[in-house]
PDB file of C-alpha atoms in Angstrom:
ATOM      1  CA  ASP A   2      58.260 -43.069 -33.955  1.00  0.00           C
ATOM      2  CA  VAL A   3      55.313 -45.072 -34.948  1.00  0.00           C
ATOM      3  CA  ARG A   4      53.146 -46.897 -32.133  1.00  0.00           C
ATOM      4  CA  ARG A   5      49.441 -48.131 -31.636  1.00  0.00           C
ATOM      5  CA  ASN A   6      47.223 -45.106 -30.230  1.00  0.00           C
ATOM      6  CA  GLU A   7      43.829 -45.396 -28.734  1.00  0.00           C
ATOM      7  CA  GLY A   8      41.354 -47.607 -30.795  1.00  0.00           C
ATOM      8  CA  GLN A   9      41.637 -48.128 -34.522  1.00  0.00           C
ATOM      9  CA  TYR A  10      44.214 -45.018 -34.684  1.00  0.00           C
ATOM     10  CA  TRP A  11      47.925 -44.972 -34.868  1.00  0.00           C
ATOM     11  CA  ASN A  12      50.234 -42.294 -33.310  1.00  0.00           C
ATOM     12  CA  ILE A  13      53.420 -41.348 -35.679  1.00  0.00           C
ATOM     13  CA  ILE A  14      55.768 -38.632 -34.459  1.00  0.00           C
ATOM     14  CA  LEU A  15      57.045 -36.669 -37.103  1.00  0.00           C
ATOM     15  CA  SER A  16      59.906 -34.053 -37.291  1.00  0.00           C
ATOM     16  CA  LEU A  17      60.294 -31.040 -39.499  1.00  0.00           C
ATOM     17  CA  THR A  18      62.513 -31.591 -42.452  1.00  0.00           C
ATOM     18  CA  SER A  19      64.179 -28.453 -41.758  1.00  0.00           C
ATOM     19  CA  ASP A  20      64.845 -26.742 -38.411  1.00  0.00           C
ATOM     20  CA  THR A  21      66.441 -23.544 -40.482  1.00  0.00           C
ATOM     21  CA  ASP A  22      63.621 -22.102 -41.653  1.00  0.00           C
ATOM     22  CA  PRO A  23      62.539 -19.355 -39.156  1.00  0.00           C
ATOM     23  CA  GLU A  24      59.215 -18.998 -41.107  1.00  0.00           C
ATOM     24  CA  LEU A  25      58.130 -22.669 -41.292  1.00  0.00           C
ATOM     25  CA  MET A  26      59.020 -22.773 -37.537  1.00  0.00           C
ATOM     26  CA  LYS A  27      57.043 -19.905 -36.383  1.00  0.00           C
ATOM     27  CA  LEU A  28      53.779 -21.198 -38.242  1.00  0.00           C
ATOM     28  CA  THR A  29      54.302 -24.858 -36.816  1.00  0.00           C
ATOM     29  CA  ASP A  30      54.388 -23.512 -33.341  1.00  0.00           C
ATOM     30  CA  HIS A  31      51.183 -21.314 -33.738  1.00  0.00           C
ATOM     31  CA  LEU A  32      49.609 -24.427 -35.016  1.00  0.00           C
ATOM     32  CA  ARG A  33      50.608 -26.560 -32.199  1.00  0.00           C
ATOM     33  CA  GLN A  34      49.121 -24.006 -30.016  1.00  0.00           C
ATOM     34  CA  GLU A  35      45.728 -24.210 -31.503  1.00  0.00           C
ATOM     35  CA  ILE A  36      45.867 -27.720 -31.934  1.00  0.00           C
ATOM     36  CA  GLY A  37      45.868 -27.486 -27.884  1.00  0.00           C
ATOM     37  CA  GLY A  38      46.468 -30.472 -25.437  1.00  0.00           C
ATOM     38  CA  GLY A  39      44.633 -33.235 -24.549  1.00  0.00           C
ATOM     39  CA  SER A  40      44.881 -36.689 -25.694  1.00  0.00           C
ATOM     40  CA  HIS A  41      46.076 -37.890 -28.845  1.00  0.00           C
ATOM     41  CA  LEU A  42      42.715 -38.162 -30.433  1.00  0.00           C
ATOM     42  CA  GLN A  43      41.706 -35.015 -29.250  1.00  0.00           C
ATOM     43  CA  GLN A  44      44.616 -33.237 -30.776  1.00  0.00           C
ATOM     44  CA  LEU A  45      44.201 -35.156 -34.290  1.00  0.00           C
ATOM     45  CA  GLY A  46      40.647 -34.275 -34.146  1.00  0.00           C
ATOM     46  CA  ASN A  47      41.217 -30.736 -33.642  1.00  0.00           C
ATOM     47  CA  LEU A  48      43.856 -30.828 -36.721  1.00  0.00           C
ATOM     48  CA  MET A  49      41.220 -32.473 -38.610  1.00  0.00           C
ATOM     49  CA  LEU A  50      38.966 -29.450 -38.082  1.00  0.00           C
ATOM     50  CA  LYS A  51      41.572 -27.162 -38.891  1.00  0.00           C
ATOM     51  CA  MET A  52      42.208 -29.037 -42.206  1.00  0.00           C
ATOM     52  CA  GLY A  53      38.439 -29.035 -42.804  1.00  0.00           C
ATOM     53  CA  LYS A  54      38.043 -32.642 -42.473  1.00  0.00           C
ATOM     54  CA  PHE A  55      34.799 -32.739 -40.694  1.00  0.00           C
ATOM     55  CA  ASP A  56      33.653 -36.284 -40.570  1.00  0.00           C
ATOM     56  CA  ARG A  57      37.059 -37.520 -39.531  1.00  0.00           C
ATOM     57  CA  ALA A  58      37.052 -35.053 -36.780  1.00  0.00           C
ATOM     58  CA  LYS A  59      33.741 -36.253 -35.693  1.00  0.00           C
ATOM     59  CA  ASP A  60      34.691 -39.892 -35.533  1.00  0.00           C
ATOM     60  CA  MET A  61      37.873 -38.957 -33.618  1.00  0.00           C
ATOM     61  CA  PHE A  62      36.083 -37.087 -31.187  1.00  0.00           C
ATOM     62  CA  SER A  63      33.421 -39.797 -30.602  1.00  0.00           C
ATOM     63  CA  THR A  64      36.088 -42.387 -30.431  1.00  0.00           C
ATOM     64  CA  GLU A  65      37.798 -40.707 -27.766  1.00  0.00           C
ATOM     65  CA  ARG A  66      34.718 -40.181 -25.745  1.00  0.00           C
ATOM     66  CA  ASN A  67      33.568 -43.764 -25.867  1.00  0.00           C
ATOM     67  CA  ILE A  68      37.281 -44.533 -24.687  1.00  0.00           C
ATOM     68  CA  THR A  69      37.675 -42.288 -21.951  1.00  0.00           C
ATOM     69  CA  ASN A  70      33.994 -42.242 -20.976  1.00  0.00           C
ATOM     70  CA  GLU A  71      34.439 -39.158 -19.223  1.00  0.00           C
ATOM     71  CA  GLY A  72      31.303 -37.899 -17.631  1.00  0.00           C
ATOM     72  CA  THR A  73      32.223 -34.580 -15.771  1.00  0.00           C
ATOM     73  CA  TRP A  74      30.806 -31.417 -16.711  1.00  0.00           C
ATOM     74  CA  PHE A  75      33.597 -29.960 -18.341  1.00  0.00           C
ATOM     75  CA  GLU A  76      33.923 -33.075 -20.704  1.00  0.00           C
ATOM     76  CA  GLN A  77      30.383 -32.959 -21.534  1.00  0.00           C
ATOM     77  CA  ILE A  78      30.790 -29.137 -22.597  1.00  0.00           C
ATOM     78  CA  ARG A  79      33.589 -29.840 -24.683  1.00  0.00           C
ATOM     79  CA  PHE A  80      32.267 -32.759 -26.507  1.00  0.00           C
ATOM     80  CA  ASN A  81      28.839 -30.735 -27.096  1.00  0.00           C
ATOM     81  CA  HIS A  82      30.992 -27.817 -28.121  1.00  0.00           C
ATOM     82  CA  GLN A  83      32.877 -30.059 -30.577  1.00  0.00           C
ATOM     83  CA  LEU A  84      30.032 -31.602 -32.181  1.00  0.00           C
ATOM     84  CA  GLY A  85      28.402 -28.547 -32.604  1.00  0.00           C
ATOM     85  CA  TYR A  86      31.152 -27.217 -34.628  1.00  0.00           C
ATOM     86  CA  ILE A  87      31.444 -30.187 -36.945  1.00  0.00           C
ATOM     87  CA  PHE A  88      27.498 -29.926 -37.522  1.00  0.00           C
ATOM     88  CA  ARG A  89      27.892 -26.047 -38.208  1.00  0.00           C
ATOM     89  CA  GLU A  90      30.442 -26.627 -40.816  1.00  0.00           C
ATOM     90  CA  ASN A  91      28.635 -29.328 -42.442  1.00  0.00           C
ATOM     91  CA  GLY A  92      25.593 -27.040 -42.825  1.00  0.00           C
ATOM     92  CA  GLU A  93      23.539 -28.950 -40.297  1.00  0.00           C
ATOM     93  CA  PHE A  94      22.411 -26.002 -38.513  1.00  0.00           C
ATOM     94  CA  VAL A  95      19.513 -27.420 -36.546  1.00  0.00           C
ATOM     95  CA  LYS A  96      22.016 -30.236 -35.104  1.00  0.00           C
ATOM     96  CA  ALA A  97      24.587 -27.496 -34.325  1.00  0.00           C
ATOM     97  CA  LEU A  98      22.406 -25.363 -32.480  1.00  0.00           C
ATOM     98  CA  SER A  99      21.116 -28.366 -30.506  1.00  0.00           C
ATOM     99  CA  TYR A 100      24.585 -29.353 -29.233  1.00  0.00           C
ATOM    100  CA  TYR A 101      25.831 -25.527 -28.856  1.00  0.00           C
ATOM    101  CA  GLU A 102      22.432 -25.035 -26.637  1.00  0.00           C
ATOM    102  CA  LYS A 103      23.310 -27.996 -24.313  1.00  0.00           C
ATOM    103  CA  ALA A 104      26.704 -26.861 -23.837  1.00  0.00           C
ATOM    104  CA  LEU A 105      25.489 -23.160 -22.838  1.00  0.00           C
ATOM    105  CA  ASP A 106      23.024 -24.968 -20.563  1.00  0.00           C
ATOM    106  CA  ILE A 107      25.781 -26.983 -18.597  1.00  0.00           C
ATOM    107  CA  GLN A 108      27.838 -23.925 -18.552  1.00  0.00           C
ATOM    108  CA  LYS A 109      25.285 -21.604 -17.151  1.00  0.00           C
ATOM    109  CA  ALA A 110      24.660 -24.432 -14.270  1.00  0.00           C
ATOM    110  CA  ASN A 111      28.318 -24.489 -13.362  1.00  0.00           C
ATOM    111  CA  LEU A 112      30.080 -21.235 -13.910  1.00  0.00           C
ATOM    112  CA  PRO A 113      29.029 -17.538 -12.881  1.00  0.00           C
ATOM    113  CA  LYS A 114      27.113 -15.185 -15.367  1.00  0.00           C
ATOM    114  CA  ASN A 115      30.255 -13.357 -16.991  1.00  0.00           C
ATOM    115  CA  HIS A 116      32.428 -16.254 -16.968  1.00  0.00           C
ATOM    116  CA  PRO A 117      35.126 -16.071 -19.628  1.00  0.00           C
ATOM    117  CA  SER A 118      34.365 -19.492 -20.701  1.00  0.00           C
ATOM    118  CA  LEU A 119      31.117 -18.633 -21.755  1.00  0.00           C
ATOM    119  CA  ALA A 120      32.246 -16.143 -24.418  1.00  0.00           C
ATOM    120  CA  PRO A 121      33.290 -19.036 -27.336  1.00  0.00           C
ATOM    121  CA  ILE A 122      29.695 -20.419 -26.735  1.00  0.00           C
ATOM    122  CA  TYR A 123      27.934 -17.522 -27.363  1.00  0.00           C
ATOM    123  CA  ASN A 124      30.102 -16.583 -30.190  1.00  0.00           C
ATOM    124  CA  ASN A 125      29.242 -20.336 -31.749  1.00  0.00           C
ATOM    125  CA  ILE A 126      25.680 -19.771 -31.398  1.00  0.00           C
ATOM    126  CA  ALA A 127      25.656 -16.584 -33.051  1.00  0.00           C
ATOM    127  CA  SER A 128      27.351 -18.051 -35.870  1.00  0.00           C
ATOM    128  CA  VAL A 129      24.584 -20.597 -36.484  1.00  0.00           C
ATOM    129  CA  CYS A 130      22.020 -17.940 -36.380  1.00  0.00           C
ATOM    130  CA  TYR A 131      24.292 -15.745 -38.788  1.00  0.00           C
ATOM    131  CA  SER A 132      24.516 -18.912 -41.145  1.00  0.00           C
ATOM    132  CA  ILE A 133      20.645 -19.165 -40.972  1.00  0.00           C
ATOM    133  CA  GLY A 134      20.036 -15.641 -41.758  1.00  0.00           C
ATOM    134  CA  ASP A 135      18.929 -14.500 -38.197  1.00  0.00           C
ATOM    135  CA  PHE A 136      21.377 -11.326 -38.138  1.00  0.00           C
ATOM    136  CA  SER A 137      19.384  -9.614 -35.134  1.00  0.00           C
ATOM    137  CA  ARG A 138      20.189 -12.822 -32.983  1.00  0.00           C
ATOM    138  CA  ALA A 139      23.748 -13.343 -34.343  1.00  0.00           C
ATOM    139  CA  LEU A 140      24.442  -9.460 -33.602  1.00  0.00           C
ATOM    140  CA  SER A 141      22.994  -9.866 -29.680  1.00  0.00           C
ATOM    141  CA  PHE A 142      25.297 -13.086 -29.078  1.00  0.00           C
ATOM    142  CA  TYR A 143      28.427 -11.631 -30.701  1.00  0.00           C
ATOM    143  CA  LYS A 144      27.961  -8.651 -28.392  1.00  0.00           C
ATOM    144  CA  THR A 145      27.380 -10.750 -25.249  1.00  0.00           C
ATOM    145  CA  ALA A 146      30.576 -12.423 -26.147  1.00  0.00           C
ATOM    146  CA  LEU A 147      32.032  -9.317 -26.864  1.00  0.00           C
ATOM    147  CA  ASP A 148      31.202  -7.678 -23.630  1.00  0.00           C
ATOM    148  CA  ILE A 149      32.652 -10.795 -21.909  1.00  0.00           C
ATOM    149  CA  GLU A 150      35.951 -10.635 -23.836  1.00  0.00           C
ATOM    150  CA  LEU A 151      36.578  -7.189 -23.156  1.00  0.00           C
ATOM    151  CA  LYS A 152      36.403  -7.539 -19.218  1.00  0.00           C
ATOM    152  CA  SER A 153      38.532 -10.464 -19.380  1.00  0.00           C
ATOM    153  CA  LEU A 154      41.032 -10.642 -22.000  1.00  0.00           C
ATOM    154  CA  PRO A 155      43.853  -8.620 -23.134  1.00  0.00           C
ATOM    155  CA  SER A 156      43.352  -6.104 -25.905  1.00  0.00           C
ATOM    156  CA  ASP A 157      45.351  -8.225 -28.529  1.00  0.00           C
ATOM    157  CA  HIS A 158      43.979 -11.737 -27.557  1.00  0.00           C
ATOM    158  CA  ARG A 159      43.141 -13.822 -30.544  1.00  0.00           C
ATOM    159  CA  ASN A 160      39.381 -14.535 -29.605  1.00  0.00           C
ATOM    160  CA  LEU A 161      38.940 -10.670 -29.083  1.00  0.00           C
ATOM    161  CA  SER A 162      40.073 -10.498 -32.859  1.00  0.00           C
ATOM    162  CA  ASN A 163      37.462 -13.307 -33.893  1.00  0.00           C
ATOM    163  CA  THR A 164      34.709 -11.688 -32.193  1.00  0.00           C
ATOM    164  CA  TYR A 165      35.305  -8.400 -33.955  1.00  0.00           C
ATOM    165  CA  ASN A 166      35.685 -10.444 -37.034  1.00  0.00           C
ATOM    166  CA  ASN A 167      32.242 -12.034 -36.424  1.00  0.00           C
ATOM    167  CA  LEU A 168      30.756  -8.691 -35.868  1.00  0.00           C
ATOM    168  CA  GLY A 169      32.307  -7.353 -39.068  1.00  0.00           C
ATOM    169  CA  SER A 170      30.761 -10.296 -40.921  1.00  0.00           C
ATOM    170  CA  VAL A 171      27.173  -9.467 -39.527  1.00  0.00           C
ATOM    171  CA  HIS A 172      27.151  -5.929 -40.289  1.00  0.00           C
ATOM    172  CA  CYS A 173      28.946  -6.913 -43.853  1.00  0.00           C
ATOM    173  CA  SER A 174      25.898  -8.918 -44.610  1.00  0.00           C
ATOM    174  CA  ILE A 175      23.127  -6.323 -43.395  1.00  0.00           C
ATOM    175  CA  GLY A 176      25.091  -3.386 -45.538  1.00  0.00           C
ATOM    176  CA  ASP A 177      26.641  -1.588 -42.676  1.00  0.00           C
ATOM    177  CA  TYR A 178      30.164  -1.868 -44.708  1.00  0.00           C
ATOM    178  CA  SER A 179      31.576   1.437 -42.513  1.00  0.00           C
ATOM    179  CA  ILE A 180      30.964  -0.504 -39.689  1.00  0.00           C
ATOM    180  CA  ALA A 181      31.961  -3.767 -40.696  1.00  0.00           C
ATOM    181  CA  LEU A 182      35.345  -2.215 -42.023  1.00  0.00           C
ATOM    182  CA  GLN A 183      35.812  -0.685 -38.369  1.00  0.00           C
ATOM    183  CA  PHE A 184      35.529  -4.232 -36.973  1.00  0.00           C
ATOM    184  CA  PHE A 185      37.413  -6.005 -39.679  1.00  0.00           C
ATOM    185  CA  THR A 186      40.548  -3.370 -39.123  1.00  0.00           C
ATOM    186  CA  LYS A 187      40.575  -4.094 -35.583  1.00  0.00           C
ATOM    187  CA  THR A 188      40.935  -7.777 -36.321  1.00  0.00           C
ATOM    188  CA  LEU A 189      43.606  -7.173 -38.697  1.00  0.00           C
ATOM    189  CA  GLY A 190      45.362  -5.134 -36.326  1.00  0.00           C
ATOM    190  CA  ILE A 191      45.381  -7.861 -33.614  1.00  0.00           C
ATOM    191  CA  ARG A 192      46.439 -10.363 -36.128  1.00  0.00           C
ATOM    192  CA  GLN A 193      49.270  -8.519 -37.325  1.00  0.00           C
ATOM    193  CA  LYS A 194      50.772  -8.265 -33.922  1.00  0.00           C
ATOM    194  CA  THR A 195      50.067 -12.059 -32.781  1.00  0.00           C
ATOM    195  CA  LEU A 196      50.050 -14.300 -35.993  1.00  0.00           C
ATOM    196  CA  PRO A 197      52.761 -15.140 -38.650  1.00  0.00           C
ATOM    197  CA  ASP A 198      52.353 -13.107 -41.786  1.00  0.00           C
ATOM    198  CA  ASN A 199      51.378 -16.553 -43.708  1.00  0.00           C
ATOM    199  CA  HIS A 200      48.940 -17.729 -41.004  1.00  0.00           C
ATOM    200  CA  PRO A 201      45.926 -18.766 -42.623  1.00  0.00           C
ATOM    201  CA  ASP A 202      43.708 -16.538 -40.501  1.00  0.00           C
ATOM    202  CA  MET A 203      45.549 -13.476 -42.225  1.00  0.00           C
ATOM    203  CA  ALA A 204      44.152 -14.674 -45.453  1.00  0.00           C
ATOM    204  CA  SER A 205      40.778 -14.700 -44.033  1.00  0.00           C
ATOM    205  CA  ILE A 206      40.826 -11.211 -42.741  1.00  0.00           C
ATOM    206  CA  TYR A 207      42.274 -10.043 -45.735  1.00  0.00           C
ATOM    207  CA  ASN A 208      39.505 -11.895 -48.114  1.00  0.00           C
ATOM    208  CA  ASN A 209      36.874 -10.055 -45.458  1.00  0.00           C
ATOM    209  CA  ILE A 210      38.456  -6.470 -45.944  1.00  0.00           C
ATOM    210  CA  GLY A 211      38.631  -7.081 -49.775  1.00  0.00           C
ATOM    211  CA  SER A 212      34.790  -7.892 -50.045  1.00  0.00           C
ATOM    212  CA  VAL A 213      33.880  -4.685 -47.883  1.00  0.00           C
ATOM    213  CA  TYR A 214      36.225  -2.479 -50.387  1.00  0.00           C
ATOM    214  CA  ASN A 215      34.274  -4.406 -53.380  1.00  0.00           C
ATOM    215  CA  SER A 216      31.010  -3.693 -52.004  1.00  0.00           C
ATOM    216  CA  LEU A 217      31.819  -0.166 -51.512  1.00  0.00           C
ATOM    217  CA  GLY A 218      33.176  -0.066 -54.778  1.00  0.00           C
ATOM    218  CA  GLU A 219      36.706   0.555 -54.126  1.00  0.00           C
ATOM    219  CA  TYR A 220      38.030  -2.094 -56.588  1.00  0.00           C
ATOM    220  CA  THR A 221      41.546  -1.577 -56.492  1.00  0.00           C
ATOM    221  CA  LYS A 222      41.918  -1.729 -52.637  1.00  0.00           C
ATOM    222  CA  ALA A 223      39.610  -4.892 -52.718  1.00  0.00           C
ATOM    223  CA  LEU A 224      41.828  -6.488 -55.386  1.00  0.00           C
ATOM    224  CA  ALA A 225      44.766  -5.723 -53.446  1.00  0.00           C
ATOM    225  CA  HIS A 226      43.453  -7.304 -50.307  1.00  0.00           C
ATOM    226  CA  TYR A 227      42.364 -10.495 -52.197  1.00  0.00           C
ATOM    227  CA  GLN A 228      45.569 -10.980 -53.749  1.00  0.00           C
ATOM    228  CA  LYS A 229      47.148 -10.912 -50.187  1.00  0.00           C
ATOM    229  CA  ALA A 230      44.571 -13.730 -49.173  1.00  0.00           C
ATOM    230  CA  ILE A 231      45.255 -15.963 -52.276  1.00  0.00           C
ATOM    231  CA  ASP A 232      49.073 -15.593 -51.827  1.00  0.00           C
ATOM    232  CA  ILE A 233      48.703 -16.924 -48.207  1.00  0.00           C
ATOM    233  CA  GLN A 234      46.312 -19.728 -48.993  1.00  0.00           C
ATOM    234  CA  GLU A 235      48.555 -21.040 -51.925  1.00  0.00           C
ATOM    235  CA  LYS A 236      51.421 -21.491 -49.728  1.00  0.00           C
ATOM    236  CA  THR A 237      49.637 -22.939 -46.314  1.00  0.00           C
ATOM    237  CA  LEU A 238      46.615 -24.814 -47.519  1.00  0.00           C
ATOM    238  CA  LEU A 239      46.100 -28.161 -49.216  1.00  0.00           C
ATOM    239  CA  SER A 240      45.000 -27.722 -52.853  1.00  0.00           C
ATOM    240  CA  THR A 241      41.533 -29.425 -51.700  1.00  0.00           C
ATOM    241  CA  HIS A 242      40.997 -27.149 -48.655  1.00  0.00           C
ATOM    242  CA  ILE A 243      37.412 -25.656 -48.787  1.00  0.00           C
ATOM    243  CA  ASP A 244      38.857 -22.359 -48.365  1.00  0.00           C
ATOM    244  CA  LEU A 245      40.520 -22.509 -51.892  1.00  0.00           C
TER     245      LEU A 245
END
């Protein structure tokens, strides 16, 4: 099914080549959930983010915003959040921080102090601080996000696993390897319960745990975890993907 979509884009409906492979179907279902709802351009933009095509994602989000011209505070948050993510992934951290802070200011003006929707933006601001080496601020923002999530989310929620992972990364960067391993282990436990074995996020956490073991001098454990990460990435990512 091929039809004209918004602006310069076409909407093409594809079907799985096989509906008898349970692993493929399970992974596809999870990716559909991660891409999320919204307009076709929003979904396509989110898919481009998952594929590491950040310039294409930016074009699609900007096109979608120009077409819909939505002015609600919620839409303003979403758009600023998306652009913050794209600039962060492109290494333009000052611009990323600017968009994230705009989103946070709008949220604070419209939501209660500990509203669950604030946790993702605290996480993303922390990620920019981490990227520029401001580990103290990164820890502060990540801990704020974690406090909100622990009060509002189930213990096996994927957002909790991501925040644990982020805290582990900061502690790893400042040499607190035992604390980092504790956070990474929490992340792994949640992802093992909630994600398919071949999900790209499983590769990410195996890689992080391998890095900790490598820093601790436990090279056999490090190699085993690195190999698990590579096995997953080779099966699920394009050969040109930035993670490879």
